[in-house]
Amino acid sequence: MMIIEDLLRRALLAAVERYGVFEEDVDIILEKPREADHGDLSSNLALMLGGRLKRKPRELAGEIAAAVELPREIIESVEIAGPGFINFRISSGHQIERLLDLIQEDGALEAIKTGGGKRINVEFISANPTGPLNVVSARAGAFGMTLSRLLDAIGFDAHAEYYVNDAGRQIELLGRSLRAHYMQLAGEDVEFPENGYKGRYLEIMAGELLAQDSAAIRKAGEAFDNESFQRVEIPKGDATVWKDLPEEESTACFSKYALMKILGWQRETCRRYGLRFETWYFESELHDSRRIERALERLKKQGAVYEEEDAFWFRSTDFGDEKDRVLVRSDGLPTYFLADIAYHYHKFQRGFEHAIDFWGPDHHGYISRMQGAMKALGVPDGWLEIQILQQVTFLEDGRILDMSKRKGQFVTMDALMDEVGADVAKFLFLMRKPNSHLDFDLDLARQQSDVNPVLKVKYAHARSCSLLGIAAERGIEVGEPTAASLTHIQDESAWAVVRELVRLPQVIVSAAKSREPHRLAGYALEIATLYNQFYNQCKRILDQDPESRLALLHLTVLTGHVLRRMGELIGIDLPESMEKRD
RNA sequence: GCGCCCGUAGCUCAGUUGGAUAGAGCAGCGGACUUCUAAUCCGCAGGCCGCAGGUUCGAAUCCUGCCGGGCGCGCCA
């Protein structure tokens, strides 16, 4: 079935050809007007063309409307309104066809799959493996995962990825911190490293370590028997052995242990939050496979590197950066930036046709140099897309929580899930657009009350299920929705539901293409609200005459379908029944 | 100082990419529902869309300049 917007677009184009206006001249936008009185779809074509053709928009609209050829069985009426809008009203018969098309195997949800199976890498969270996942990752998790699903929904092959910075100084510092805690608990006098990780979790980890033998440690490490985690190394022996090793070796063992434990936590937290990463990519692999040196060589070959004061610099100013950046420090160690270049270059080599990174706002200054490096390496423009997710401020007792890990006071994603549940958290994050700062009031979220619009969606779904359940109990045969039954929809509130459900494909496409998954949450809420209004308006659906009853039950079936599709995309569970509230 | 993001109802936020009378939830007030179990529904009130210019048929949306808030400006990661 042809999408109705395309049909109208073509008809309008044909109608304006005689003005010398062709497809490439104008982007015809058809949208659902805010006011139901204005029809089902509206075009501002005449308004846009008015200036160019030096014509009064309203007159022009009249001419276009008269010239446009449309099948009457689909478009019931064409009207001119306001300053020159052309409003179309879709016939009820066709509206029902669109509705049914949502559940056809080769229907509208199939038609929007225009991605051609192209592989897109979506990287998000990628938090340092130096502590439990912090709540600030929760927003990225919700967005990244939902965008991945959205991309799949429009026919791409999305690949969720997590980059693990398991190399470099911070990991050494992590090991030294754990070692110090361990030594102190074991009664040894060891100084805590300057800028070490002071989180309580490391103290607890050290305490547990005291009681563990090498067999237990090995067993814990075996939890990583998984292709993606081949880089996780389990230190040999146990901590009593490690602490007697020379300091450097000892630290390495504690580092490996801490990494193993923390990655275990992070992976479990992600699992609990409903995140599925196809790949966990380890920075250490870049070092071992010499990809870092190779990336540097390639940059050198392109003439994008120079040496100064014993360091190697990338000419990022050639690519719009405000200053050149160091790739290899004067002590010979590669910077994080160089590793990141190598990582993204490898991502490109792995055959992804596009890559999307979700970064925090504190990394925005990093974009131009990264894009510059990609360009210098010969990666096509636009291949790497960077989405900045603005900051989340967490409030507790009316005060802003300091999220600095090193100070040891922060809220974990697990704590958030304990307090409000994963679904509530995900939904709240997905209600906000990505580039707006967001205040997350933990006290409010804990209340589990009106601040949880997600419950409205869940209840609406449960309500639809229970209605169908009762119908079944009464022996009412519902079956699959058909055009014949749905034509008996009379009530305006029921039609309002129809008109909203029918937007599903377009909502998915726009949310995916604009990278604004938050539109899904708004849509799901709108459906829930309209369904509730309808339910309230059409009193006692089951007591109505058989034809109306069947029509409304079929509408209920379809509402359930659409809500569940939303639930899948957003990643929330929509149960068939809810606990009764006291 | 420079760069990025934000400023919309008392609060938290939407606003379909420049459209028609700027919306929702919460909080406040008033109703409905003795039910198909529901945290549901209806109504009222609440606005200088930070301020000032500009662009045009038309601006919360685009441009410029201010004001205010956040973040970033390392041979850190």
XYZ file of C-alpha atoms (C1' of nucleotides) in Angstrom:
659
model
C 0.000 0.000 0.000
C 1.256 3.415 -0.896
C 1.826 5.748 1.971
C -0.777 8.423 1.729
C 1.687 11.257 2.215
C 3.533 10.103 -0.897
C 0.345 9.891 -2.854
C -0.568 13.447 -1.928
C 2.936 14.672 -2.543
C 2.888 13.306 -6.082
C -0.557 14.664 -6.787
C 0.471 18.100 -5.572
C 3.636 18.050 -7.613
C 1.678 17.194 -10.724
C -0.647 20.086 -9.962
C 2.112 22.667 -9.696
C 4.136 21.607 -12.709
C 2.315 24.111 -14.838
C 3.831 26.870 -12.722
C 7.263 25.589 -13.608
C 7.778 24.089 -10.180
C 9.292 20.623 -10.032
C 10.269 18.071 -7.472
C 13.749 19.451 -6.923
C 12.417 22.975 -6.345
C 10.248 22.324 -3.386
C 10.019 20.095 -0.382
C 6.370 19.321 0.068
C 5.543 18.823 3.687
C 2.341 17.169 4.780
C 1.530 17.252 8.429
C -1.271 16.544 10.756
C -2.758 19.873 11.793
C -3.096 20.572 15.455
C -6.803 21.217 15.091
C -8.924 18.284 14.002
C -11.177 20.814 12.218
C -8.377 21.465 9.798
C -8.538 18.027 8.335
C -6.219 15.054 8.550
C -3.274 16.299 6.537
C -2.271 19.780 5.640
C 0.108 21.273 3.115
C 1.628 24.732 3.122
C 2.710 24.414 -0.506
C 0.817 27.485 -1.701
C 2.295 29.566 1.119
C 5.804 28.555 0.178
C 5.240 29.119 -3.518
C 3.361 32.372 -3.132
C 6.462 34.476 -2.682
C 8.407 32.806 -5.421
C 5.632 33.081 -7.985
C 4.585 36.530 -6.799
C 1.069 35.329 -6.229
C -1.358 35.624 -3.379
C -1.039 32.351 -1.481
C -4.720 31.935 -0.977
C -5.528 32.338 -4.642
C -2.763 29.984 -5.561
C -4.043 27.464 -3.052
C -7.437 27.618 -4.685
C -5.962 26.913 -8.094
C -3.847 24.061 -6.823
C -6.758 22.545 -4.952
C -8.882 22.685 -8.082
C -6.156 21.130 -10.201
C -5.034 18.389 -7.887
C -6.289 14.974 -8.891
C -7.017 12.609 -6.084
C -8.932 9.372 -5.765
C -12.188 10.185 -4.020
C -12.246 6.907 -2.172
C -9.120 7.999 -0.358
C -9.376 11.762 -0.071
C -12.825 12.828 0.928
C -12.321 16.546 0.655
C -9.819 19.257 -0.135
C -10.225 22.646 1.479
C -8.463 25.976 1.491
C -8.079 27.521 4.883
C -6.360 30.300 6.726
C -3.709 32.182 4.776
C -3.494 29.456 2.141
C -3.260 26.019 3.634
C -4.581 23.131 1.617
C -6.246 20.700 3.940
C -7.093 17.147 3.076
C -9.588 14.975 4.777
C -9.013 11.282 4.482
C -12.084 9.139 3.976
C -13.026 6.960 6.895
C -12.762 3.878 4.707
C -9.181 4.645 3.864
C -8.382 5.625 7.412
C -9.428 2.134 8.436
C -7.306 0.603 5.721
C -4.316 2.506 7.023
C -5.078 1.278 10.481
C -5.272 -2.347 9.423
C -2.178 -1.911 7.371
C -0.224 -1.510 10.613
C -0.644 -5.176 11.364
C -0.077 -6.496 7.857
C 3.164 -8.338 7.407
C 4.039 -6.305 4.357
C 2.282 -3.200 5.605
C 3.364 0.277 6.521
C 5.822 -0.878 9.170
C 7.588 -2.813 6.459
C 7.404 0.020 3.972
C 9.390 2.343 6.239
C 12.354 -0.033 6.181
C 14.342 1.996 3.738
C 17.744 1.483 5.328
C 18.665 -1.337 2.984
C 20.247 -3.332 5.774
C 23.179 -0.951 6.027
C 25.236 -1.526 9.137
C 25.322 1.344 11.589
C 27.438 1.321 14.700
C 25.880 3.007 17.712
C 28.262 3.582 20.566
C 27.056 4.801 23.910
C 27.888 4.937 27.611
C 31.481 3.723 27.201
C 32.111 4.692 30.809
C 35.521 4.268 32.354
C 35.782 0.885 34.023
C 36.844 2.426 37.281
C 33.607 2.132 39.196
C 29.967 1.124 39.064
C 27.921 2.782 36.347
C 26.878 6.192 37.397
C 23.361 7.528 36.893
C 24.586 9.923 34.226
C 24.999 6.869 32.009
C 21.340 6.043 32.363
C 20.269 8.745 29.963
C 22.797 7.674 27.354
C 21.703 4.077 27.822
C 18.054 4.863 27.242
C 18.812 6.983 24.185
C 21.426 4.791 22.596
C 19.479 1.586 22.936
C 16.238 3.088 21.712
C 17.956 4.720 18.768
C 19.480 1.366 17.864
C 16.062 -0.219 17.857
C 14.653 2.675 15.865
C 17.338 2.277 13.234
C 16.516 -1.398 12.985
C 12.870 -0.447 12.654
C 13.605 1.630 9.571
C 15.639 -1.091 7.963
C 19.197 -0.527 9.064
C 21.294 -3.069 10.847
C 22.217 -1.289 14.052
C 25.075 -2.517 16.170
C 25.227 -1.359 19.789
C 28.763 -1.012 21.060
C 30.535 -0.171 24.291
C 34.119 1.022 24.355
C 36.102 0.006 27.414
C 39.100 2.149 28.377
C 40.995 -0.664 29.956
C 44.435 0.733 29.296
C 46.476 3.595 30.528
C 47.100 5.382 33.725
C 43.641 5.350 35.146
C 43.650 1.572 35.285
C 46.991 1.592 36.992
C 45.642 4.124 39.458
C 42.638 1.893 40.012
C 44.930 -1.024 40.800
C 47.033 1.054 43.132
C 43.933 2.273 44.900
C 42.618 -1.228 45.414
C 46.021 -2.406 46.502
C 46.271 0.366 49.069
C 42.862 -0.474 50.492
C 43.797 -4.125 50.633
C 47.115 -3.475 52.320
C 45.528 -1.204 54.866
C 42.897 -3.803 55.701
C 45.648 -6.396 55.988
C 47.321 -4.193 58.540
C 50.148 -2.940 56.387
C 51.179 0.633 56.348
C 50.693 1.714 52.742
C 49.997 5.214 51.621
C 46.883 5.795 49.561
C 47.821 7.067 46.106
C 47.318 10.708 45.393
C 44.131 11.205 43.329
C 43.308 7.559 43.927
C 39.760 6.237 43.657
C 38.205 6.768 47.026
C 34.844 5.211 46.369
C 33.568 2.977 49.105
C 33.088 0.218 46.546
C 36.852 -0.277 46.386
C 37.087 -0.640 50.147
C 34.361 -3.244 50.043
C 36.050 -4.959 47.148
C 39.284 -5.080 49.127
C 37.444 -6.561 52.082
C 35.959 -9.315 49.961
C 39.296 -9.954 48.371
C 40.809 -10.677 51.763
C 38.485 -13.602 52.130
C 38.953 -15.026 48.635
C 41.332 -17.701 47.489
C 42.630 -18.113 43.968
C 39.979 -20.657 43.051
C 37.208 -18.234 43.907
C 38.882 -15.504 41.894
C 39.276 -17.744 38.898
C 35.661 -18.768 39.153
C 34.521 -15.137 39.240
C 36.541 -14.466 36.114
C 34.988 -17.335 34.261
C 31.763 -15.371 34.166
C 33.395 -13.609 31.223
C 33.514 -16.673 29.076
C 32.063 -14.725 26.205
C 33.532 -13.603 22.940
C 33.108 -9.956 23.661
C 35.031 -10.229 26.891
C 38.086 -12.107 25.773
C 40.210 -9.193 26.861
C 39.331 -9.630 30.509
C 42.294 -11.202 32.202
C 42.148 -12.992 35.474
C 45.232 -12.426 37.606
C 46.986 -15.598 38.692
C 46.972 -16.645 42.326
C 45.255 -14.585 44.992
C 45.764 -11.323 46.760
C 48.052 -12.734 49.420
C 50.455 -13.586 46.628
C 49.960 -10.325 44.739
C 50.743 -8.114 47.674
C 54.164 -9.632 48.094
C 55.124 -9.102 44.458
C 57.236 -6.120 43.429
C 54.999 -3.074 43.452
C 54.591 -2.800 39.708
C 53.601 -6.441 39.247
C 51.447 -6.318 42.289
C 49.585 -3.279 41.007
C 49.018 -5.027 37.680
C 47.325 -7.924 39.447
C 45.111 -5.654 41.506
C 44.281 -3.696 38.350
C 43.228 -6.823 36.498
C 41.153 -7.952 39.406
C 39.427 -4.595 39.825
C 38.758 -4.398 36.110
C 37.277 -7.857 36.085
C 34.976 -7.094 38.985
C 33.916 -3.669 37.782
C 33.225 -4.831 34.251
C 31.124 -7.555 35.765
C 29.099 -4.960 37.599
C 28.774 -2.739 34.579
C 27.675 -5.565 32.375
C 25.116 -6.694 34.923
C 23.806 -3.169 35.346
C 23.392 -2.845 31.607
C 21.625 -6.166 31.424
C 19.272 -5.117 34.185
C 18.581 -1.844 32.418
C 17.728 -3.722 29.249
C 20.828 -2.784 27.275
C 22.228 -5.318 24.866
C 25.633 -4.529 23.452
C 26.752 -6.624 20.557
C 30.326 -5.627 21.117
C 32.382 -4.550 24.096
C 35.466 -3.129 22.484
C 38.596 -3.020 24.616
C 41.147 -0.268 24.274
C 43.908 -2.691 25.207
C 43.227 -4.520 21.962
C 44.205 -1.413 20.045
C 47.556 -1.408 21.755
C 48.183 -5.122 21.347
C 47.185 -5.174 17.696
C 49.398 -2.176 16.974
C 46.451 -0.328 15.546
C 47.490 2.757 17.464
C 50.875 2.892 15.768
C 49.325 2.117 12.423
C 46.826 4.938 12.794
C 49.698 7.250 13.649
C 51.668 6.066 10.625
C 48.719 6.681 8.372
C 48.264 10.172 9.734
C 51.950 10.839 9.218
C 51.726 9.641 5.639
C 48.940 12.093 5.028
C 51.194 14.843 6.287
C 48.894 15.612 9.170
C 51.516 15.097 11.879
C 54.582 17.036 12.973
C 57.079 16.670 15.758
C 57.771 19.397 18.242
C 59.375 19.366 21.677
C 59.695 15.579 21.527
C 55.961 15.130 21.031
C 53.939 14.297 17.927
C 51.165 16.689 17.075
C 48.097 16.394 14.868
C 47.439 19.395 12.657
C 43.852 19.649 13.794
C 43.855 23.389 13.065
C 43.810 22.369 9.403
C 40.414 20.882 10.124
C 38.844 23.697 12.048
C 40.118 22.967 15.529
C 41.358 25.898 17.550
C 44.752 24.391 18.230
C 46.832 21.402 17.287
C 46.645 18.362 19.527
C 49.192 15.972 20.900
C 49.075 12.390 19.658
C 52.195 11.040 21.335
C 53.474 12.684 24.459
C 57.093 13.595 24.918
C 57.488 10.562 27.190
C 56.585 8.378 24.209
C 53.118 7.354 25.394
C 50.131 7.720 23.073
C 47.398 10.019 24.250
C 43.820 8.969 24.768
C 43.052 10.975 21.648
C 45.304 8.836 19.482
C 43.792 5.662 20.883
C 40.360 7.034 20.139
C 41.390 7.827 16.583
C 42.626 4.296 16.141
C 39.446 2.938 17.637
C 37.193 4.895 15.312
C 39.346 4.133 12.329
C 39.072 0.472 13.119
C 35.322 0.902 13.444
C 35.389 2.227 9.905
C 37.544 -0.658 8.729
C 35.188 -3.118 10.318
C 32.753 -2.215 7.582
C 30.181 0.007 9.205
C 28.664 2.386 6.731
C 27.910 4.863 9.414
C 28.777 5.395 13.053
C 26.914 7.292 15.732
C 28.550 8.185 19.039
C 26.704 9.480 22.046
C 28.909 11.773 24.074
C 28.466 13.842 27.174
C 28.479 17.623 26.960
C 31.907 17.751 28.552
C 33.322 16.230 25.369
C 31.883 18.618 22.853
C 35.206 20.414 22.536
C 36.556 17.113 21.315
C 34.338 16.854 18.270
C 36.259 18.984 15.820
C 39.589 17.265 16.417
C 37.974 13.834 16.135
C 36.187 14.724 12.941
C 39.419 16.247 11.683
C 41.307 13.048 12.365
C 38.715 11.015 10.496
C 38.980 13.333 7.543
C 42.765 13.152 7.608
C 42.549 9.369 7.552
C 40.371 9.483 4.475
C 37.107 8.502 6.119
C 34.176 9.978 4.182
C 32.590 13.140 5.484
C 29.658 12.491 7.721
C 30.621 8.900 8.390
C 31.107 9.649 12.060
C 28.132 11.338 13.621
C 28.426 12.629 17.141
C 25.383 13.227 19.247
C 25.787 15.213 22.407
C 23.456 14.272 25.194
C 23.150 17.167 27.540
C 23.839 16.932 31.158
C 21.581 15.500 33.801
C 21.518 17.185 37.152
C 20.369 14.990 39.964
C 18.615 16.624 42.851
C 18.138 15.167 46.282
C 16.606 17.017 49.214
C 16.489 20.002 46.908
C 20.234 19.970 46.472
C 22.381 19.160 43.491
C 24.265 15.905 43.834
C 27.942 16.014 43.102
C 28.673 13.186 40.710
C 32.417 13.154 40.962
C 33.538 9.592 41.374
C 36.833 10.451 42.857
C 35.224 12.147 45.780
C 33.486 8.877 46.395
C 29.931 10.178 46.570
C 27.738 9.369 43.624
C 24.573 7.634 42.778
C 24.788 4.434 40.821
C 22.488 3.328 38.082
C 21.675 0.315 40.201
C 20.557 2.529 43.049
C 18.339 4.404 40.627
C 16.776 1.157 39.452
C 16.319 0.007 43.038
C 14.535 3.224 43.857
C 12.336 3.874 40.857
C 12.660 0.840 38.617
C 14.293 0.576 35.234
C 11.137 1.299 33.257
C 10.367 4.500 35.099
C 13.928 5.712 34.727
C 14.084 4.925 31.027
C 10.793 6.571 30.324
C 11.647 9.725 32.236
C 14.902 10.067 30.336
C 13.185 9.444 27.048
C 10.636 12.141 27.656
C 13.264 14.828 27.333
C 14.853 15.862 24.122
C 18.537 15.005 23.891
C 20.015 18.464 23.820
C 18.204 19.886 26.765
C 19.623 19.875 30.243
C 17.547 17.830 32.541
C 16.865 18.003 36.225
C 16.205 14.625 37.715
C 14.638 14.972 41.107
C 15.318 11.722 42.894
C 12.842 12.443 45.660
C 10.114 12.961 43.120
C 11.021 9.844 41.170
C 11.022 7.807 44.355
C 7.454 8.706 45.092
C 6.238 6.373 42.374
C 3.266 8.629 41.971
C 2.113 11.145 39.458
C 5.566 11.878 38.195
C 5.504 8.527 36.491
C 3.743 8.967 33.199
C 5.056 5.571 32.229
C 2.431 4.101 34.519
C -0.268 5.760 32.506
C 0.976 3.873 29.464
C 1.189 0.633 31.380
C -2.275 1.037 32.813
C -3.778 1.882 29.455
C -2.276 -1.285 28.030
C -3.434 -3.367 30.972
C -6.878 -1.863 30.609
C -7.064 -2.852 26.958
C -6.028 -6.383 27.844
C -8.497 -6.709 30.649
C -11.311 -5.456 28.447
C -10.512 -8.124 25.897
C -10.234 -10.666 28.690
C -13.703 -9.884 29.964
C -15.088 -10.005 26.451
C -13.651 -13.496 26.134
C -15.150 -14.505 29.463
C -18.534 -13.420 28.245
C -18.100 -15.561 25.201
C -17.723 -12.679 22.772
C -15.823 -13.763 19.725
C -13.357 -10.984 18.885
C -10.840 -12.411 16.434
C -8.668 -10.321 14.186
C -9.710 -6.784 13.259
C -11.327 -6.396 9.854
C -12.354 -3.463 7.720
C -15.930 -4.674 7.851
C -16.097 -4.440 11.612
C -14.124 -1.217 11.986
C -16.436 0.721 9.693
C -18.906 0.661 12.565
C -16.797 3.009 14.620
C -19.049 5.956 15.319
C -17.834 7.820 18.319
C -15.553 10.807 17.803
C -13.311 9.779 20.697
C -12.776 6.420 19.025
C -11.884 8.147 15.768
C -9.373 10.257 17.640
C -7.656 7.022 18.659
C -7.700 5.802 15.063
C -6.125 8.983 13.761
C -3.346 8.764 16.294
C -2.615 5.054 15.850
C -2.257 5.546 12.138
C 0.669 7.903 12.701
C 2.845 5.074 14.048
C 5.059 4.563 10.976
C 5.686 8.236 10.553
C 6.502 8.692 14.236
C 9.053 5.918 14.020
C 10.655 7.372 10.919
C 10.870 10.898 12.256
C 12.208 9.797 15.630
C 14.866 7.669 13.953
C 15.962 10.171 11.356
C 16.047 13.152 13.643
C 17.796 11.090 16.344
C 15.114 12.165 18.730
C 13.820 9.042 20.391
C 11.997 11.192 22.909
C 9.204 11.563 20.401
C 8.266 7.957 21.093
C 7.521 8.635 24.718
C 5.261 11.522 23.828
C 3.483 9.407 21.256
C 2.963 6.514 23.639
C 1.523 8.880 26.218
C -0.753 10.449 23.671
C -2.156 7.081 22.706
C -2.671 6.139 26.319
C -4.509 9.391 26.958
C -6.694 9.109 23.878
C -7.480 5.518 24.647
C -8.521 6.453 28.172
C -10.694 9.249 26.845
C -12.304 6.872 24.418
C -12.802 4.249 27.094
C -14.443 6.797 29.330
C -16.555 8.256 26.579
C -17.861 4.988 25.168
C -19.529 3.725 28.262
C -19.879 0.024 28.648
C -18.424 -1.076 25.387
C -19.415 -4.644 26.061
C -23.073 -3.750 26.493
C -23.344 -2.007 23.151
C -24.966 -3.552 20.130
C -22.856 -6.349 18.600
C -21.617 -4.332 15.643
C -20.436 -1.326 17.629
C -19.067 -3.600 20.301
C -16.975 -5.571 17.853
C -15.703 -2.405 16.216
C -14.548 -0.955 19.525
C -13.000 -4.213 20.636
C -11.077 -4.371 17.398
C -9.903 -0.839 17.980
C -8.772 -2.015 21.392
C -6.842 -4.877 19.827
C -5.065 -2.453 17.522
C -4.303 -0.018 20.319
C -2.662 -2.875 22.165
C -0.531 -3.653 19.128
C 0.689 -0.112 18.786
C 1.372 0.305 22.496
C 3.392 -2.900 22.558
C 5.420 -1.759 19.585
C 6.178 1.433 21.500
C 7.056 -0.598 24.557
C 9.523 -2.649 22.546
C 11.174 0.411 21.092
C 11.393 2.311 24.349
C 12.367 -0.826 26.192
C 9.627 -0.933 28.769
C 7.522 -3.836 29.817
C 3.778 -3.516 29.243
C 2.059 -6.090 31.418
C -1.385 -7.479 30.760
C -2.492 -6.664 34.241
C -1.317 -4.438 37.023
C -1.386 -4.861 40.742
C -4.477 -3.237 42.046
C -3.708 -0.069 43.910
C -4.802 0.013 47.547
C 37.914 35.910 26.918
C 36.596 31.947 23.095
C 33.391 27.609 21.826
C 28.889 24.471 22.593
C 23.974 23.805 24.988
C 19.827 25.929 27.402
C 16.068 30.015 28.802
C 8.249 28.454 27.115
C 2.377 28.401 32.930
C 4.161 28.330 40.154
C 7.334 23.346 39.084
C 9.121 19.574 35.309
C 8.958 19.763 30.217
C 6.617 19.235 24.893
C 5.985 22.143 20.618
C 5.657 17.501 14.190
C 12.208 21.336 11.804
C 9.013 28.549 9.574
C 2.473 27.749 9.998
C -3.524 28.456 11.642
C -6.062 30.386 18.585
C 1.621 28.246 22.073
C 0.341 22.566 24.633
C 0.754 18.397 28.444
C 1.802 16.469 33.280
C 2.290 17.905 38.339
C 0.761 21.487 41.999
C -4.326 24.734 42.884
C -9.764 25.018 42.397
C -14.500 22.632 40.796
C -16.992 18.423 38.796
C -17.914 13.018 36.747
C -17.265 7.727 37.701
C -21.975 3.427 43.384
C -17.679 0.740 36.526
C -15.606 -3.147 31.643
C -10.729 -3.683 38.765
C -7.268 0.605 37.524
C -2.906 5.929 38.972
C -9.263 7.077 34.637
C -12.200 11.167 32.595
C -14.434 16.471 32.107
C -14.038 21.710 33.349
C -11.677 26.359 35.506
C -7.477 29.160 36.399
C -2.565 29.999 35.102
C 1.857 33.110 29.263
C 5.889 39.776 27.403
C 7.814 31.911 24.672
C 14.688 35.825 28.912
C 15.249 41.137 26.501
C 15.934 44.199 21.958
C 16.317 44.485 16.924
C 16.229 41.966 11.986
C 14.708 38.415 7.892
C 8.890 37.559 5.397
C 2.774 36.604 3.754
C 3.816 34.379 8.923
C 8.910 33.622 14.171
C 8.772 30.121 20.494
C 11.339 28.164 16.010
C 16.017 31.303 11.472
C 20.029 35.784 11.879
C 22.551 39.670 15.030
C 23.395 41.887 19.791
C 22.671 41.894 24.913
C 21.017 39.433 29.947
C 20.968 34.982 32.805
C 22.306 29.598 33.796
C 25.230 25.076 32.617
C 29.471 22.732 30.380
C 34.147 22.782 27.907
C 38.715 25.201 26.604
C 45.744 19.916 29.405
C 51.847 16.580 26.499
C 44.288 14.258 31.581
C 41.076 10.303 30.400
